[in-house]
PDB file of C-alpha atoms in Angstrom:
ATOM      1  CA  MET A   1      -7.123   2.933  12.177  1.00 74.00           C
ATOM      2  CA  LYS A   2     -10.466   5.046  10.888  1.00 84.00           C
ATOM      3  CA  GLU A   3     -10.798   4.065   6.746  1.00 88.00           C
ATOM      4  CA  PRO A   4     -12.055   6.932   4.819  1.00 88.00           C
ATOM      5  CA  LEU A   5     -14.477   6.870   2.054  1.00 89.00           C
ATOM      6  CA  ASP A   6     -12.404   6.754  -0.708  1.00 95.00           C
ATOM      7  CA  SER A   7     -10.685   3.382   1.086  1.00 97.00           C
ATOM      8  CA  VAL A   8     -10.235  -0.195  -0.331  1.00 97.00           C
ATOM      9  CA  THR A   9      -9.027  -3.094   1.728  1.00 97.00           C
ATOM     10  CA  TRP A  10      -8.111  -6.481   0.142  1.00 97.00           C
ATOM     11  CA  SER A  11      -6.963 -10.020   2.366  1.00 96.00           C
ATOM     12  CA  LEU A  12      -3.587 -10.732   2.196  1.00 96.00           C
ATOM     13  CA  ALA A  13      -4.397 -14.993   2.358  1.00 95.00           C
ATOM     14  CA  SER A  14      -3.729 -15.331  -1.154  1.00 92.00           C
ATOM     15  CA  LEU A  15      -0.560 -14.941  -0.961  1.00 93.00           C
ATOM     16  CA  ASP A  16      -0.214 -17.716   1.231  1.00 90.00           C
ATOM     17  CA  ASP A  17      -0.219 -20.178  -2.097  1.00 88.00           C
ATOM     18  CA  ASP A  18       2.604 -17.718  -3.819  1.00 89.00           C
ATOM     19  CA  PRO A  19       5.727 -19.571  -2.536  1.00 87.00           C
ATOM     20  CA  GLU A  20       7.742 -17.939  -5.986  1.00 89.00           C
ATOM     21  CA  TYR A  21       6.720 -14.770  -4.181  1.00 90.00           C
ATOM     22  CA  GLU A  22       5.738 -13.472  -7.580  1.00 93.00           C
ATOM     23  CA  ARG A  23       1.854 -12.622  -6.820  1.00 94.00           C
ATOM     24  CA  LEU A  24       3.859  -9.526  -3.710  1.00 94.00           C
ATOM     25  CA  GLU A  25       6.246  -8.540  -5.577  1.00 94.00           C
ATOM     26  CA  ARG A  26       3.122  -7.653  -8.880  1.00 96.00           C
ATOM     27  CA  LEU A  27       1.038  -6.145  -5.521  1.00 96.00           C
ATOM     28  CA  VAL A  28       4.572  -3.917  -3.960  1.00 94.00           C
ATOM     29  CA  GLU A  29       4.639  -2.877  -8.086  1.00 94.00           C
ATOM     30  CA  VAL A  30       1.639  -2.125  -8.734  1.00 96.00           C
ATOM     31  CA  VAL A  31       1.102  -0.265  -4.960  1.00 96.00           C
ATOM     32  CA  GLU A  32       5.096   1.634  -5.437  1.00 94.00           C
ATOM     33  CA  GLN A  33       3.177   2.649  -9.095  1.00 93.00           C
ATOM     34  CA  GLY A  34       0.239   3.510  -8.232  1.00 95.00           C
ATOM     35  CA  LEU A  35       1.399   6.118  -5.379  1.00 95.00           C
ATOM     36  CA  ALA A  36       4.510   8.067  -6.993  1.00 92.00           C
ATOM     37  CA  THR A  37       1.729   7.655 -10.261  1.00 92.00           C
ATOM     38  CA  CYS A  38       0.083  10.276  -7.709  1.00 92.00           C
ATOM     39  CA  ALA A  39       2.396  12.019  -5.698  1.00 88.00           C
ATOM     40  CA  PRO A  40       2.762  16.075  -7.923  1.00 84.00           C
ATOM     41  CA  SER A  41       6.421  15.785  -9.812  1.00 81.00           C
ATOM     42  CA  HIS A  42       8.353  16.874  -6.893  1.00 82.00           C
ATOM     43  CA  GLY A  43       6.298  16.331  -4.111  1.00 87.00           C
ATOM     44  CA  THR A  44       7.586  13.832  -1.577  1.00 92.00           C
ATOM     45  CA  LEU A  45       5.419  10.680   0.460  1.00 94.00           C
ATOM     46  CA  PHE A  46       6.110  10.144   4.345  1.00 94.00           C
ATOM     47  CA  ALA A  47       6.928   6.759   5.148  1.00 94.00           C
ATOM     48  CA  LEU A  48       6.180   5.417   8.456  1.00 93.00           C
ATOM     49  CA  ASP A  49       6.898   2.640  10.113  1.00 89.00           C
ATOM     50  CA  TRP A  50       4.737   3.067  14.048  1.00 80.00           C
ATOM     51  CA  GLN A  51       8.016   2.613  16.990  1.00 82.00           C
ATOM     52  CA  HIS A  52      11.003   3.037  14.161  1.00 87.00           C
ATOM     53  CA  ALA A  53      12.211   5.387  11.520  1.00 86.00           C
ATOM     54  CA  SER A  54      10.145   6.927   9.761  1.00 91.00           C
ATOM     55  CA  PHE A  55      10.942   9.059   5.770  1.00 91.00           C
ATOM     56  CA  ARG A  56       9.713  11.288   3.886  1.00 91.00           C
ATOM     57  CA  PHE A  57      10.998  10.641   0.525  1.00 89.00           C
ATOM     58  CA  SER A  58      10.265  11.485  -3.022  1.00 88.00           C
ATOM     59  CA  PRO A  59       8.960   8.335  -5.334  1.00 87.00           C
ATOM     60  CA  HIS A  60      10.084  10.211  -8.184  1.00 79.00           C
ATOM     61  CA  LEU A  61      13.727   9.901  -7.208  1.00 78.00           C
ATOM     62  CA  VAL A  62      13.742   6.324  -6.222  1.00 74.00           C
ATOM     63  CA  ARG A  63      13.970   3.256  -8.567  1.00 61.00           C
ATOM     64  CA  GLY A  64      16.492   1.557 -10.173  1.00 52.00           C
ATOM     65  CA  SER A  65      19.693  -0.284  -9.779  1.00 47.00           C
ATOM     66  CA  GLU A  66      21.509   2.997  -8.933  1.00 53.00           C
ATOM     67  CA  GLN A  67      18.924   4.437  -7.474  1.00 54.00           C
ATOM     68  CA  GLU A  68      17.704   4.161  -3.493  1.00 64.00           C
ATOM     69  CA  GLN A  69      15.049   1.979  -2.241  1.00 76.00           C
ATOM     70  CA  TRP A  70      11.239   2.385  -1.285  1.00 82.00           C
ATOM     71  CA  PRO A  71      11.767   3.354   2.055  1.00 86.00           C
ATOM     72  CA  LEU A  72       9.457   0.599   4.070  1.00 88.00           C
ATOM     73  CA  SER A  73       7.403  -1.699   1.865  1.00 88.00           C
ATOM     74  CA  PRO A  74       3.226  -1.499   1.309  1.00 89.00           C
ATOM     75  CA  TYR A  75       2.967  -5.241   2.347  1.00 91.00           C
ATOM     76  CA  PRO A  76       2.804  -4.976   5.895  1.00 89.00           C
ATOM     77  CA  ASP A  77       6.320  -7.325   6.773  1.00 85.00           C
ATOM     78  CA  GLY A  78       5.508  -7.034  10.872  1.00 87.00           C
ATOM     79  CA  ASP A  79       4.209  -3.762  11.358  1.00 89.00           C
ATOM     80  CA  TYR A  80       1.837  -1.523  10.507  1.00 91.00           C
ATOM     81  CA  TYR A  81       3.348   0.123   7.496  1.00 93.00           C
ATOM     82  CA  ILE A  82       2.124   3.682   6.035  1.00 95.00           C
ATOM     83  CA  HIS A  83       2.701   5.830   2.724  1.00 95.00           C
ATOM     84  CA  LEU A  84       0.926   9.580   2.833  1.00 95.00           C
ATOM     85  CA  SER A  85       0.724  12.483   1.167  1.00 95.00           C
ATOM     86  CA  GLU A  86       1.811  15.919   1.828  1.00 92.00           C
ATOM     87  CA  ASP A  87      -1.764  16.184   2.552  1.00 92.00           C
ATOM     88  CA  PHE A  88      -3.178  12.924   3.323  1.00 92.00           C
ATOM     89  CA  LEU A  89      -5.541  12.339   1.641  1.00 93.00           C
ATOM     90  CA  THR A  90      -3.622   9.273  -0.762  1.00 96.00           C
ATOM     91  CA  GLY A  91      -1.890   6.792   0.436  1.00 96.00           C
ATOM     92  CA  SER A  92      -1.521   3.421   2.248  1.00 97.00           C
ATOM     93  CA  PHE A  93      -1.926   1.371   5.696  1.00 96.00           C
ATOM     94  CA  GLY A  94      -0.943  -1.803   5.625  1.00 95.00           C
ATOM     95  CA  HIS A  95      -1.599  -3.588   8.437  1.00 94.00           C
ATOM     96  CA  PRO A  96       0.241  -6.748  10.267  1.00 93.00           C
ATOM     97  CA  TRP A  97      -2.430  -9.026  12.299  1.00 92.00           C
ATOM     98  CA  GLU A  98      -5.243  -8.552  10.396  1.00 93.00           C
ATOM     99  CA  GLY A  99      -2.281  -9.140   7.518  1.00 94.00           C
ATOM    100  CA  SER A 100      -4.234  -6.644   5.394  1.00 96.00           C
ATOM    101  CA  PRO A 101      -3.548  -3.631   3.046  1.00 97.00           C
ATOM    102  CA  CYS A 102      -5.810  -0.789   2.669  1.00 97.00           C
ATOM    103  CA  LEU A 103      -5.367   2.187  -0.726  1.00 98.00           C
ATOM    104  CA  PHE A 104      -7.044   5.431  -0.199  1.00 97.00           C
ATOM    105  CA  GLY A 105      -7.650   8.186  -2.037  1.00 97.00           C
ATOM    106  CA  GLN A 106      -9.661   8.108  -4.798  1.00 96.00           C
ATOM    107  CA  ASP A 107      -6.530   8.626  -7.908  1.00 96.00           C
ATOM    108  CA  LEU A 108      -4.615   5.529  -6.045  1.00 97.00           C
ATOM    109  CA  LEU A 109      -7.743   3.980  -6.581  1.00 98.00           C
ATOM    110  CA  ASP A 110      -8.164   4.636 -10.533  1.00 97.00           C
ATOM    111  CA  VAL A 111      -4.746   3.783 -11.057  1.00 97.00           C
ATOM    112  CA  ALA A 112      -4.512   0.667  -8.232  1.00 98.00           C
ATOM    113  CA  SER A 113      -7.835  -0.951  -7.149  1.00 97.00           C
ATOM    114  CA  ALA A 114      -7.886  -3.468 -10.409  1.00 97.00           C
ATOM    115  CA  LYS A 115      -4.175  -4.261 -10.505  1.00 98.00           C
ATOM    116  CA  VAL A 116      -4.366  -5.267  -6.911  1.00 98.00           C
ATOM    117  CA  ASP A 117      -8.089  -7.232  -7.733  1.00 97.00           C
ATOM    118  CA  ASP A 118      -6.457  -9.514 -10.208  1.00 97.00           C
ATOM    119  CA  ILE A 119      -3.374 -10.415  -7.724  1.00 97.00           C
ATOM    120  CA  LEU A 120      -6.205 -10.683  -3.489  1.00 97.00           C
ATOM    121  CA  GLY A 121      -9.092 -11.168  -5.237  1.00 96.00           C
ATOM    122  CA  SER A 122     -11.570  -8.906  -4.880  1.00 95.00           C
ATOM    123  CA  PRO A 123     -11.755  -6.914  -1.363  1.00 97.00           C
ATOM    124  CA  ILE A 124     -12.897  -6.811   1.972  1.00 96.00           C
ATOM    125  CA  ARG A 125     -13.865  -3.487   2.195  1.00 95.00           C
ATOM    126  CA  ARG A 126     -14.631  -1.065   1.116  1.00 93.00           C
ATOM    127  CA  SER A 127     -15.103   3.069   2.699  1.00 93.00           C
ATOM    128  CA  GLY A 128     -14.538   1.137   5.188  1.00 89.00           C
ATOM    129  CA  LEU A 129     -17.128  -1.566   5.810  1.00 88.00           C
ATOM    130  CA  HIS A 130     -17.079  -5.196   4.877  1.00 87.00           C
ATOM    131  CA  THR A 131     -18.213  -6.608   1.699  1.00 80.00           C
ATOM    132  CA  HIS A 132     -20.704  -8.500   0.791  1.00 67.00           C
ATOM    133  CA  HIS A 133     -20.599 -11.991  -1.388  1.00 57.00           C
ATOM    134  CA  ALA A 134     -22.746 -13.285  -3.069  1.00 45.00           C
TER     135      ALA A 134
END
């Protein structure tokens, strides 16, 4: 995937030391909330899973014990998982082999990137370019 200019990518390596999956669950919650916040109130998102069933759903109608769950997780559990807005400008891309989630779209980054930094640490790429740590 060619990461767009308004994107940030993190490594999932820090989750290797998360025996109770607390940080993983928090990551999923932050990304799902961010995507829902950025979606229009009656809009839908696409959830794409390469070579598997894909979905179109309203993020405002999922969640809670009686409600439907999100189709696919932002965490790439062996497959490429993509969540996209209808205009393709906002979303998440989970890369299973690199072990990384990428969030894109400035609105999503504004609401979620600082929280993801707290969970996963500093990003490995911004706008598709590797970050350099001093």
